[in-house]
Coordinates of C-alpha atoms in Angstrom, one line a residue:
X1 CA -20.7 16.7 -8.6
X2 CA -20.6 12.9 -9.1
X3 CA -17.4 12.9 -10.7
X4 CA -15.4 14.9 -7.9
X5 CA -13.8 12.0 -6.3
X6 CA -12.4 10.8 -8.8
X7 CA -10.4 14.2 -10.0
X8 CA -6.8 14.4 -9.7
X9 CA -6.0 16.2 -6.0
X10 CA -4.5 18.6 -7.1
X11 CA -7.1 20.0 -9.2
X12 CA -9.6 19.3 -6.1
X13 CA -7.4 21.5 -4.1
X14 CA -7.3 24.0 -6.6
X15 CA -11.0 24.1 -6.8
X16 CA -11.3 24.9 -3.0
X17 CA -8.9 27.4 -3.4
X18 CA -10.4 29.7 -6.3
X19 CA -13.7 29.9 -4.2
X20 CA -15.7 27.3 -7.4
X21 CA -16.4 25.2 -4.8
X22 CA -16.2 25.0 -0.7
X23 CA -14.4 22.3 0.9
X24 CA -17.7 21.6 2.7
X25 CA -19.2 20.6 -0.8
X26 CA -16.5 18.1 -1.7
X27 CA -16.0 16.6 2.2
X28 CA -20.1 16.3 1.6
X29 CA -19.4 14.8 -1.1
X30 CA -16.6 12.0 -0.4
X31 CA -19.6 11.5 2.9
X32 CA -22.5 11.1 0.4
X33 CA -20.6 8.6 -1.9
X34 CA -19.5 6.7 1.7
X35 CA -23.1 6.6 3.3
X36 CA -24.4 4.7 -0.4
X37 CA -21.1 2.6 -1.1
X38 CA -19.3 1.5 2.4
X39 CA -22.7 -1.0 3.3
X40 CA -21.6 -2.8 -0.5
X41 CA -17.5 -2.6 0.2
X42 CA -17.4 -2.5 3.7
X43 CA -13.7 -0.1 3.6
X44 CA -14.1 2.4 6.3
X45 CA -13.5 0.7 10.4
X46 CA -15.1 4.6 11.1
X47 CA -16.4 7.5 9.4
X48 CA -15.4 10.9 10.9
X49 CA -18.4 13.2 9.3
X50 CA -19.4 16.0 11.5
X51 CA -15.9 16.8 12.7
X52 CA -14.8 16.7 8.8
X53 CA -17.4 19.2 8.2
X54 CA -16.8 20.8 10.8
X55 CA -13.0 21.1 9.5
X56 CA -14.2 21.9 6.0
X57 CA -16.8 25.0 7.2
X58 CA -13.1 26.2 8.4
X59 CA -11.3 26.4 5.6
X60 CA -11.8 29.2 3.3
X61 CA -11.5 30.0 -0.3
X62 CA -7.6 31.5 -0.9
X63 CA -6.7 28.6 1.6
X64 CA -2.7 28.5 0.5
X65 CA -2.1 25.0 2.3
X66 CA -1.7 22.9 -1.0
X67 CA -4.5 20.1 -0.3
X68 CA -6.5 22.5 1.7
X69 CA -10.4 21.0 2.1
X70 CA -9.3 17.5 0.4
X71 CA -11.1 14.4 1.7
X72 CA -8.8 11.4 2.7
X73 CA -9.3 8.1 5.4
X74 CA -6.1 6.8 7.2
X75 CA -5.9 3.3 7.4
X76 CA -6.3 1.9 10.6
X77 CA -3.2 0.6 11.8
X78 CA -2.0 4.9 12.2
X79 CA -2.6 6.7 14.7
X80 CA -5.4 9.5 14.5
X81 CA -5.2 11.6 17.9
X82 CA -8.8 10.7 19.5
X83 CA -10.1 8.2 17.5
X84 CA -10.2 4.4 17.7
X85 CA -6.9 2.6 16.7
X86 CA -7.5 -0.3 15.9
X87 CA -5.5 -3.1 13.8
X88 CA -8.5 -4.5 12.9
X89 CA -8.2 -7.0 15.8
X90 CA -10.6 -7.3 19.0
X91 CA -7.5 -7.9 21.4
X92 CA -7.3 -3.9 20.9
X93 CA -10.4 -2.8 21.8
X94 CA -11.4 0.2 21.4
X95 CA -8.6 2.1 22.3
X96 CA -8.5 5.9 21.4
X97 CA -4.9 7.6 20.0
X98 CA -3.5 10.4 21.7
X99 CA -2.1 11.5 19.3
X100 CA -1.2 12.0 15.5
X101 CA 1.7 9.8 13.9
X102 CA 4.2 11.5 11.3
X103 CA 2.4 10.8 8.3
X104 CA -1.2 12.2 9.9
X105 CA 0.5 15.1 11.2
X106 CA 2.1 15.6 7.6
X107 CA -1.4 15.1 6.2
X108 CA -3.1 17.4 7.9
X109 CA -0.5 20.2 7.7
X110 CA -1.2 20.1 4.0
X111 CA -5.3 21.1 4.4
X112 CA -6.8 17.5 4.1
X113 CA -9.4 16.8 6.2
X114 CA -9.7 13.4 7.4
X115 CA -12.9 11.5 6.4
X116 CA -12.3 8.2 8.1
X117 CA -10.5 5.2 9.0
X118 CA -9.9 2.6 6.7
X119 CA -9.9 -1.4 7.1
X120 CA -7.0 -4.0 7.0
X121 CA -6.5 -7.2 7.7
X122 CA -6.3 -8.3 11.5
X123 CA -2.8 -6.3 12.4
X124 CA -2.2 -6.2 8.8
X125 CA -0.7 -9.9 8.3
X126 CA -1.9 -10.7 5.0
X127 CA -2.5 -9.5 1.5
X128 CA -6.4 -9.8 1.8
X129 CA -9.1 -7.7 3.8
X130 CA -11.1 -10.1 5.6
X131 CA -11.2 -10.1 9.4
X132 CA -13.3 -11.8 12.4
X133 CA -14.1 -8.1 13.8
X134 CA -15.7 -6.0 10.6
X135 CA -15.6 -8.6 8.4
X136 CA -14.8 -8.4 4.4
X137 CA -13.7 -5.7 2.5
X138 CA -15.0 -6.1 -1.2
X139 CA -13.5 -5.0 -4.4
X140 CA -15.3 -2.7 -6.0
X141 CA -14.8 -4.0 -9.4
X142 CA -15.9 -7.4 -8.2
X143 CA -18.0 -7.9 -4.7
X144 CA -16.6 -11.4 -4.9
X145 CA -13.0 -10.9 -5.0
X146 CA -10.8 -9.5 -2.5
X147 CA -9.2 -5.5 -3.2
X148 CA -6.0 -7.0 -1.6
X149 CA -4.1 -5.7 2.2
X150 CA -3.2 -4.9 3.9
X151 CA -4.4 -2.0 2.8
X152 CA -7.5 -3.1 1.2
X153 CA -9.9 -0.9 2.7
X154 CA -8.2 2.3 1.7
X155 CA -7.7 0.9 -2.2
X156 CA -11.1 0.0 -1.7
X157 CA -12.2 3.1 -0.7
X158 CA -10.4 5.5 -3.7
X159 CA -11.2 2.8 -6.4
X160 CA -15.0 3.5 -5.7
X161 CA -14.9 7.0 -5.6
X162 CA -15.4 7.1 -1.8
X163 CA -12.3 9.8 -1.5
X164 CA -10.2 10.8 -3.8
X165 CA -6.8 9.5 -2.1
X166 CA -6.5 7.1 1.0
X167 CA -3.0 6.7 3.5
X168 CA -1.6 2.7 3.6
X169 CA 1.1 1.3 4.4
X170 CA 3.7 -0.7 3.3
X171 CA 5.7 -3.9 4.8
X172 CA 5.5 -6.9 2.3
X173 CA 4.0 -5.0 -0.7
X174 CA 0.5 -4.2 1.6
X175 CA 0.2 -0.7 -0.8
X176 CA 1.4 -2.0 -4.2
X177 CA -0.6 -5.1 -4.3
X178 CA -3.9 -3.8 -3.2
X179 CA -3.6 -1.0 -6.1
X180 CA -3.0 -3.7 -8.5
X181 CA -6.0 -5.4 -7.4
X182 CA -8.2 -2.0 -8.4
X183 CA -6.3 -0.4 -10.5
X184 CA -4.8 2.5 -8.9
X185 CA -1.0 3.9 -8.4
X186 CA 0.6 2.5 -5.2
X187 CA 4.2 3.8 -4.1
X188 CA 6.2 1.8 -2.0
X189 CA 9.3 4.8 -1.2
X190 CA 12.8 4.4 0.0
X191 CA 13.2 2.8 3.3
X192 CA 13.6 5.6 5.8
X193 CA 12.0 8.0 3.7
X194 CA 8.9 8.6 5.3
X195 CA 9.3 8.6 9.0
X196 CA 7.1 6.7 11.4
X197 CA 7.7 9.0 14.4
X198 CA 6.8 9.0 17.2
X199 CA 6.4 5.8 18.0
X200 CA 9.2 4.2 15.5
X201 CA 11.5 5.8 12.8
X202 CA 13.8 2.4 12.0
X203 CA 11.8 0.0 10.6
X204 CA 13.2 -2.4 8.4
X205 CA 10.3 -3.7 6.1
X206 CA 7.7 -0.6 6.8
X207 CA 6.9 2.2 4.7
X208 CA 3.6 4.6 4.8
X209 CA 2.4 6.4 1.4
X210 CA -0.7 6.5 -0.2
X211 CA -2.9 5.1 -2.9
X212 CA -3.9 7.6 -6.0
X213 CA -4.9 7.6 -9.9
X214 CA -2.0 9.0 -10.7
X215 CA 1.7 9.2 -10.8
X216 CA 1.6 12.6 -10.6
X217 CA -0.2 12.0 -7.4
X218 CA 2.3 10.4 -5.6
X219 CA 5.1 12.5 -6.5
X220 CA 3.3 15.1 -5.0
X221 CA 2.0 13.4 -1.8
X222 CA 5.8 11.9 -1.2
X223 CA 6.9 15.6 -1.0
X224 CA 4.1 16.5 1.4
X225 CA 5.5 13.2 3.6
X226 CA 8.7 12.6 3.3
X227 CA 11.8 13.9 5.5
X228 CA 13.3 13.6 8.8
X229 CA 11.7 13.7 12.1
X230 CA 13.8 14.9 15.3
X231 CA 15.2 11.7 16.8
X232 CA 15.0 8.7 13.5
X233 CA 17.6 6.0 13.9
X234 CA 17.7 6.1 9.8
X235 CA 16.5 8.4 7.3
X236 CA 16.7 8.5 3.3
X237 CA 18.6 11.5 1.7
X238 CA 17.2 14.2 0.8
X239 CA 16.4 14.2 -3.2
X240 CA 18.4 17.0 -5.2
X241 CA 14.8 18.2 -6.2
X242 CA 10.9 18.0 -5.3
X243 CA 10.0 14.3 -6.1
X244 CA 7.3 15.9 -8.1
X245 CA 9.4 18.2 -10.3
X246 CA 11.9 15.1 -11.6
X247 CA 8.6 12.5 -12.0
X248 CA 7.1 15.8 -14.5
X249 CA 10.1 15.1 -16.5
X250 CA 11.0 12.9 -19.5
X251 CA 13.5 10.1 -17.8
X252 CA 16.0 9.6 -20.6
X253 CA 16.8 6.4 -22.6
X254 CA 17.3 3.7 -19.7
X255 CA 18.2 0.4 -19.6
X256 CA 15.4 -2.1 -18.1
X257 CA 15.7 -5.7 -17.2
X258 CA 12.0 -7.2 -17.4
X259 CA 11.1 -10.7 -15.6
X260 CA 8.6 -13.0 -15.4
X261 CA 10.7 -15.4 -12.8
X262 CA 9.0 -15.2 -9.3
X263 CA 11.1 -15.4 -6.5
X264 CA 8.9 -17.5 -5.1
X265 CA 9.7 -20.9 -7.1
X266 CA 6.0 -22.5 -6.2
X267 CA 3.9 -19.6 -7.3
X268 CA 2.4 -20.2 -10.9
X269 CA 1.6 -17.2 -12.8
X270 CA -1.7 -17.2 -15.0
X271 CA -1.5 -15.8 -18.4
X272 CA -2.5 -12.1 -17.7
X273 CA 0.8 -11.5 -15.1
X274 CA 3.3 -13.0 -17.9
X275 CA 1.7 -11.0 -20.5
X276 CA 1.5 -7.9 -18.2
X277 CA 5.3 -7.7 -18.3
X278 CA 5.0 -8.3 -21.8
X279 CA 2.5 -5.5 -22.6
X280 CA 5.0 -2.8 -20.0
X281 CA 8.2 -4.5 -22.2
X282 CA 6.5 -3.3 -25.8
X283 CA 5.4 0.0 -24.8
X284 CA 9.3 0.8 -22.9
X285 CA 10.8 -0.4 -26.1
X286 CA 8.7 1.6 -27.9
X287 CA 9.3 4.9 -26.0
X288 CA 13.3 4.4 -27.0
X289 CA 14.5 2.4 -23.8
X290 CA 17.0 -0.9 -23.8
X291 CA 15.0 -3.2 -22.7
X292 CA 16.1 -6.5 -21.5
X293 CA 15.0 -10.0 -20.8
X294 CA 17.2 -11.5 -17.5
X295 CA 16.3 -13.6 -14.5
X296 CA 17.8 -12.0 -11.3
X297 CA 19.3 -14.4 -8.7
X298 CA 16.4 -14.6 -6.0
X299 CA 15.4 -18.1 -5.9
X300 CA 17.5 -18.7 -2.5
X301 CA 16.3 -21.8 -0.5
X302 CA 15.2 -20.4 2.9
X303 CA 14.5 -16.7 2.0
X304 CA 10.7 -17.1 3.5
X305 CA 11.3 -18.5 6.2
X306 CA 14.0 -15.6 6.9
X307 CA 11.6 -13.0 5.8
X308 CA 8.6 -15.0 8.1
X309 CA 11.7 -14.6 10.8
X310 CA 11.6 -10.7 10.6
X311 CA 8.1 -10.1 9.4
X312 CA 6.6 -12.6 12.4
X313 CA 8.1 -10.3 15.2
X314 CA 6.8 -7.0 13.9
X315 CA 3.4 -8.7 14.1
X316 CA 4.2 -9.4 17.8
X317 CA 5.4 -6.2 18.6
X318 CA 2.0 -4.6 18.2
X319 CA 0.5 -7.5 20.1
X320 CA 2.7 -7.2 23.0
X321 CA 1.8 -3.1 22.4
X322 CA -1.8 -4.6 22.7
X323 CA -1.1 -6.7 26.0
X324 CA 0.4 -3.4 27.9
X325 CA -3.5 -1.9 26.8
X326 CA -5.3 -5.0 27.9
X327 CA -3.7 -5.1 31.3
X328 CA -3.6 -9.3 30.4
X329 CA -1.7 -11.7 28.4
X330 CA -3.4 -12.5 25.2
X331 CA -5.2 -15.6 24.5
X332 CA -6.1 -18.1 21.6
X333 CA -9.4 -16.8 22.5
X334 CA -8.5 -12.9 21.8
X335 CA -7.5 -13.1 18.3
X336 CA -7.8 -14.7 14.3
X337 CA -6.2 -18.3 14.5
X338 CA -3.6 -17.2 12.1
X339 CA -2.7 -14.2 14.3
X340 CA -1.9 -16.7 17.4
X341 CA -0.2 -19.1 15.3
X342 CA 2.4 -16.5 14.1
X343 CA 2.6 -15.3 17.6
X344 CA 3.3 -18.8 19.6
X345 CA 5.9 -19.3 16.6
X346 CA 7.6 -15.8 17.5
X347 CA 7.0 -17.3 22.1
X348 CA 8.1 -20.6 20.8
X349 CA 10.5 -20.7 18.1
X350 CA 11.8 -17.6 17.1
X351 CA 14.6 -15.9 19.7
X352 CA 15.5 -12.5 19.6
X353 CA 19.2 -13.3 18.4
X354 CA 17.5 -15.5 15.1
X355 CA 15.2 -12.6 14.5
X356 CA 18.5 -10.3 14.3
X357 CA 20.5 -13.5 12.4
X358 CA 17.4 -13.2 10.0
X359 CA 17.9 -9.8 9.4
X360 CA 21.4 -10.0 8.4
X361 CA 21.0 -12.4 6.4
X362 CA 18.4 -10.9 4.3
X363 CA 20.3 -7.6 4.0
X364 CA 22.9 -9.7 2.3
X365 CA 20.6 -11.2 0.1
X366 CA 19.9 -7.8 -0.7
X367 CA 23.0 -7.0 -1.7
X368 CA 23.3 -9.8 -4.0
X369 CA 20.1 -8.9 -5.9
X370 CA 21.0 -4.9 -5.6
X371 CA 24.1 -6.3 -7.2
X372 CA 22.8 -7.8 -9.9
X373 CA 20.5 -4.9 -10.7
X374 CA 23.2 -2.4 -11.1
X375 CA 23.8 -2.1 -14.5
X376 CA 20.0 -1.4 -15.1
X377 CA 18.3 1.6 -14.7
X378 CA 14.6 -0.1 -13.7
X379 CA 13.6 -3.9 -13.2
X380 CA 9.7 -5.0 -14.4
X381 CA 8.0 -7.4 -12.5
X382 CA 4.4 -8.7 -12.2
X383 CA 2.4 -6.9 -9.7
X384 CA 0.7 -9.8 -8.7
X385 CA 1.1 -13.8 -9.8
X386 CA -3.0 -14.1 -10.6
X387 CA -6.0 -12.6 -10.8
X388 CA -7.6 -10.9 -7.7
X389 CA -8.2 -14.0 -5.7
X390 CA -11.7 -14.5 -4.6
X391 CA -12.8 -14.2 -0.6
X392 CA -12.0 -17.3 1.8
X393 CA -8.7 -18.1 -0.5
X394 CA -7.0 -16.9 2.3
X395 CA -8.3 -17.6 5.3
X396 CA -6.8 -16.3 8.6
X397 CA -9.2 -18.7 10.7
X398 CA -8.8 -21.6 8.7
X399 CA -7.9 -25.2 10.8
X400 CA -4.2 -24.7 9.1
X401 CA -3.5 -21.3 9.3
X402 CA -0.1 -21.4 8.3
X403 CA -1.2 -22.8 5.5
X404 CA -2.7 -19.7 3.9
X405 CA 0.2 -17.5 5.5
X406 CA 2.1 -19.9 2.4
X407 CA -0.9 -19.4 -0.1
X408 CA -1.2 -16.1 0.3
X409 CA 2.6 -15.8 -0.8
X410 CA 1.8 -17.2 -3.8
X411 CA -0.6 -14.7 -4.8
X412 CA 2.3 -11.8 -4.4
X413 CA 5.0 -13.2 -4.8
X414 CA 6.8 -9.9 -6.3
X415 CA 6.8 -7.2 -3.8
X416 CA 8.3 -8.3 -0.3
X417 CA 11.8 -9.0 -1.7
X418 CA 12.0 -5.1 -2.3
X419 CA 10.4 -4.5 1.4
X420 CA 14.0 -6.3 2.4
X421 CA 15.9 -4.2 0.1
X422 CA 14.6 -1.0 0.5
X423 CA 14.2 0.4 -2.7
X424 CA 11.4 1.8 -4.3
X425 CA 9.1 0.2 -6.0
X426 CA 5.9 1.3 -7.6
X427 CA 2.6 -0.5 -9.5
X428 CA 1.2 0.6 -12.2
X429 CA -2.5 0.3 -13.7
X430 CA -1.7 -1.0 -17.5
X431 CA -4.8 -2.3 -19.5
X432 CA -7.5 -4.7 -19.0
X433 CA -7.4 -8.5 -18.1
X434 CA -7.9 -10.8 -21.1
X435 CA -9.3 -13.7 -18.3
X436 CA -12.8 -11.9 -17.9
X437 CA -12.2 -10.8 -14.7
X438 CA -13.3 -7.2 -14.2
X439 CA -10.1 -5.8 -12.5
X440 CA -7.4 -3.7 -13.8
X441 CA -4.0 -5.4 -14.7
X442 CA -1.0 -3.9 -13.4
X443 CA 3.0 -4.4 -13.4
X444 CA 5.5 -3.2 -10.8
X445 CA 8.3 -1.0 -11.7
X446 CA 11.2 -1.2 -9.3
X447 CA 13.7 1.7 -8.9
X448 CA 17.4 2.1 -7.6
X449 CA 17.9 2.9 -4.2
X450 CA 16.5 6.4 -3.1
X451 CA 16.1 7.2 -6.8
X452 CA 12.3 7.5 -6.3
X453 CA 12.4 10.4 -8.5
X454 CA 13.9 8.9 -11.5
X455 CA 11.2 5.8 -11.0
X456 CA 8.0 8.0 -10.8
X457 CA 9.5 9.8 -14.4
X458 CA 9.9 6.3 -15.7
X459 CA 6.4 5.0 -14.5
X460 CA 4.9 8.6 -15.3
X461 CA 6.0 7.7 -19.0
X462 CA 4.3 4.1 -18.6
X463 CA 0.8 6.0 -17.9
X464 CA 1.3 8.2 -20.8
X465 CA 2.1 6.2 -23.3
X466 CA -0.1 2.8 -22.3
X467 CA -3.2 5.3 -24.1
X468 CA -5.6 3.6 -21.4
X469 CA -7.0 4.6 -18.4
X470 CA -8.6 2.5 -15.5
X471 CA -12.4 2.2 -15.7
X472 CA -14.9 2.8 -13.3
X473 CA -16.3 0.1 -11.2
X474 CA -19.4 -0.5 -12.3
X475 CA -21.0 0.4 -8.8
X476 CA -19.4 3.5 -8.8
X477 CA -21.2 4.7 -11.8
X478 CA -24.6 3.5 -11.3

């Protein structure tokens, strides 16, 4: 059975159903493959296994749910109904949900059974797992390097076999770019198309999904979580057919824009993220699309700060959410140096009226680039400027945080400018790193606006016709 958590759900599902094998085998088995690799990774804040048995000895063969007796952790930063919430940050204690958001609720109407909670970095600030409460989450494919964030337990977690699909989440690229750091499919959707009820439903830069293997995957899961919950501000349209049914589908000759310009103008891209785009560009061309070379207009002086602007009081939101628990102000003391910095900035510096100036002004910087995209069907960027950076790169309680809120932007510099858009955009696993390093390399394929079904056919093609698949980390074959 060592190969079951890394089998397409689908076919896990299908396994449960036809009676070959009971979901208490495979939830034993994503438990098994946690007790021997989670002390090496370090990906799960808690591990859920006598209720997820207990679950699993529930569900029968015949079971018609469609990921009935599936293992899956939730990443910590969504609420579970009794189990710790966390954000990864002390300030919150030990505080126990009440009770399910959308996406678990959606989750566990489909038959999965819950596993565990997954680690991120301290209210999920950064695109690395490394935080003064459970410490670092490893990459699997190299203990030295980070598996990205925010959601970097969860990619952590499914690269090493420890489940076979993990929940994240999505504000700044915190789902894409830890699947480009192990090699795995990470969807960021339409804004608005997955709800965040009850507690939100309107966020601006926020989406949840998962990270999978496969394309397919994510069609399917999107169908399982997207839609409108009673009372969102702002929801998606519906698509004309199951996201899953358009991705199985050959997309058509389309016209592509590739790119190698990051909108960040200080970021430097190594070798392996120019020739990423390059690789994605051939094998396009080569499956009968246009494909074209452009720069689109997103160098704009002062589009980081603006996004810092918005991005700054999410973060504060949850820590003022965190103050209401404590029953107290929080203090230097409380949290990750990096956490208070961006917090005194939002006390301090940033009012509510340039929060909601900031806002506008990135929506219409969104226009412009929408704009410019419009005649093209698909844009290909980098997934990520360089190589999986190595732990304490980024470092939250460094003397200068700030400074490695900046560095870390220069590691992704690709996939926040379509968090302020809203479109889709999706990363996808592409062939090995000529550099030595032992990860995956990966490009990001960017949709229209709520065309996520046209983009997982396109991306669905890149997997098919790249004839490569993502290896095993080597721990999770020993």
């Amino acid at each position: 059975m060592s190969d079951l958590m890394f089998r397409p759900v689908e076919e896990l599902a299908g396994l449960v159903r036809s009676g070959e094998i009971s979901a208490r085998e495979l939830v034993q088995e994503s438990i098994d493959r946690i007790d021997e690799l989670n002390p090496q990774i370090n990906a799960f804040v808690d591990v859920f296994a006598e209720d997820a048995l207990a679950e699993a000895d529930g569900i029968a063969e015949g079971d018609e749910r469609p990921f009935a007796g599936v293992p899956i952790a939730i990443k910590n930063n969504r609420a579970v109904a009794g189990r710790r919430l966390t954000q990864a940050a002390e300030f919150m204690g030990d505080f126990i949900a009440p009770h399910d958001d959308n996406v678990v609720a959606r989750l566990k109407r489909a038959g999965f059974v819950i596993v565990g909670s997954t680690t991120l970095p301290e209210w999920g600030i950064v695109p690395v797992t490394d935080t003064r409460r459970f410490g670092t989450t490893r990459n699997p494919y190299d203990l030295e390097r980070t598996p990205g964030g925010s959601s970097g337990g969860s990619a952590a977690a499914v690269a090493s076999g420890m489940v076979p699909i993990a929940h994240g989440n999505d504000g700044g690229g915190s789902t894409r770019i830890p699947a480009a750091c192990v090699g795995l499919v990470g969807l960021k959707a339409q804004r608005g198309r997955v709800s965040t009820a009850p507690v939100g439903g309107g966020e601006f830069l926020v989406t949840d999904g998962v990270l999978t293997r496969t394309v397919g995957e994510s069609a399917a899961l999107l169908d399982i979580l997207a839609g409108y919950e009673t009372g969102d501000p702002l929801w998606a349209p519906d698509p004309p057919e199951p996201f899953a049914a358009t991705a199985g589908r050959e997309p058509g000759r389309l016209k592509i824009a590739v790119t190698t310009l990051s909108p960040v103008e200080e970021a430097e891209l190594d070798a392996d993220a120019v020739r990423s785009v390059e690789v994605a560009a051939d094998l396009l061309r080569a499956a009968g699309h246009e494909v074209v070379e452009a720069d689109p207009p997103w160098r704009v002086p002062g589009v980081l700060e603006l996004f810092t602007a918005c991005f700054g009081p999410l973060v504060s939101l949850n820590i003022a959410f965190a103050q209401l628990l404590a029953g107290r102000e929080i203090t230097a003391e409380d949290t990750e140096p990096l956490s208070w910095a961006i917090w005194r900035m939002c006390q301090d510096n940033i009012t509510s009226v340039d929060a909601a100036a900031a806002q506008v002004q990135l929506e219409g910087f969104s226009r412009q680039v929408l704009g410019w995209m419009a005649p093209y069907d698909a844009l290909v960027t980098p997934a990520l400027a360089e190589a999986p950076i190595t732990h304490g790169t980024v470092d939250t309680c460094a003397a200068d945080p700030m400074a490695s809120f900046t560095r870390s932007g220069l590691f992704t510099p690709f996939t926040a400018l379509f968090n302020v858009s809203g479109q889709p955009a999706i990363n996808v696993p592409l062939c090995d790193r000529e550099d030595g390093v032992a990860t995956p390399l990966s490009v990001q394929v960017v949709g229209r606006p709520a065309q996520e079904g046209a983009l997982l056919a396109l991306a669905a093609q890149l997997e098919a016709v790249r004839e490569w698949s993502p290896p095993r980390p080597a721990l999770a074959t020993a």
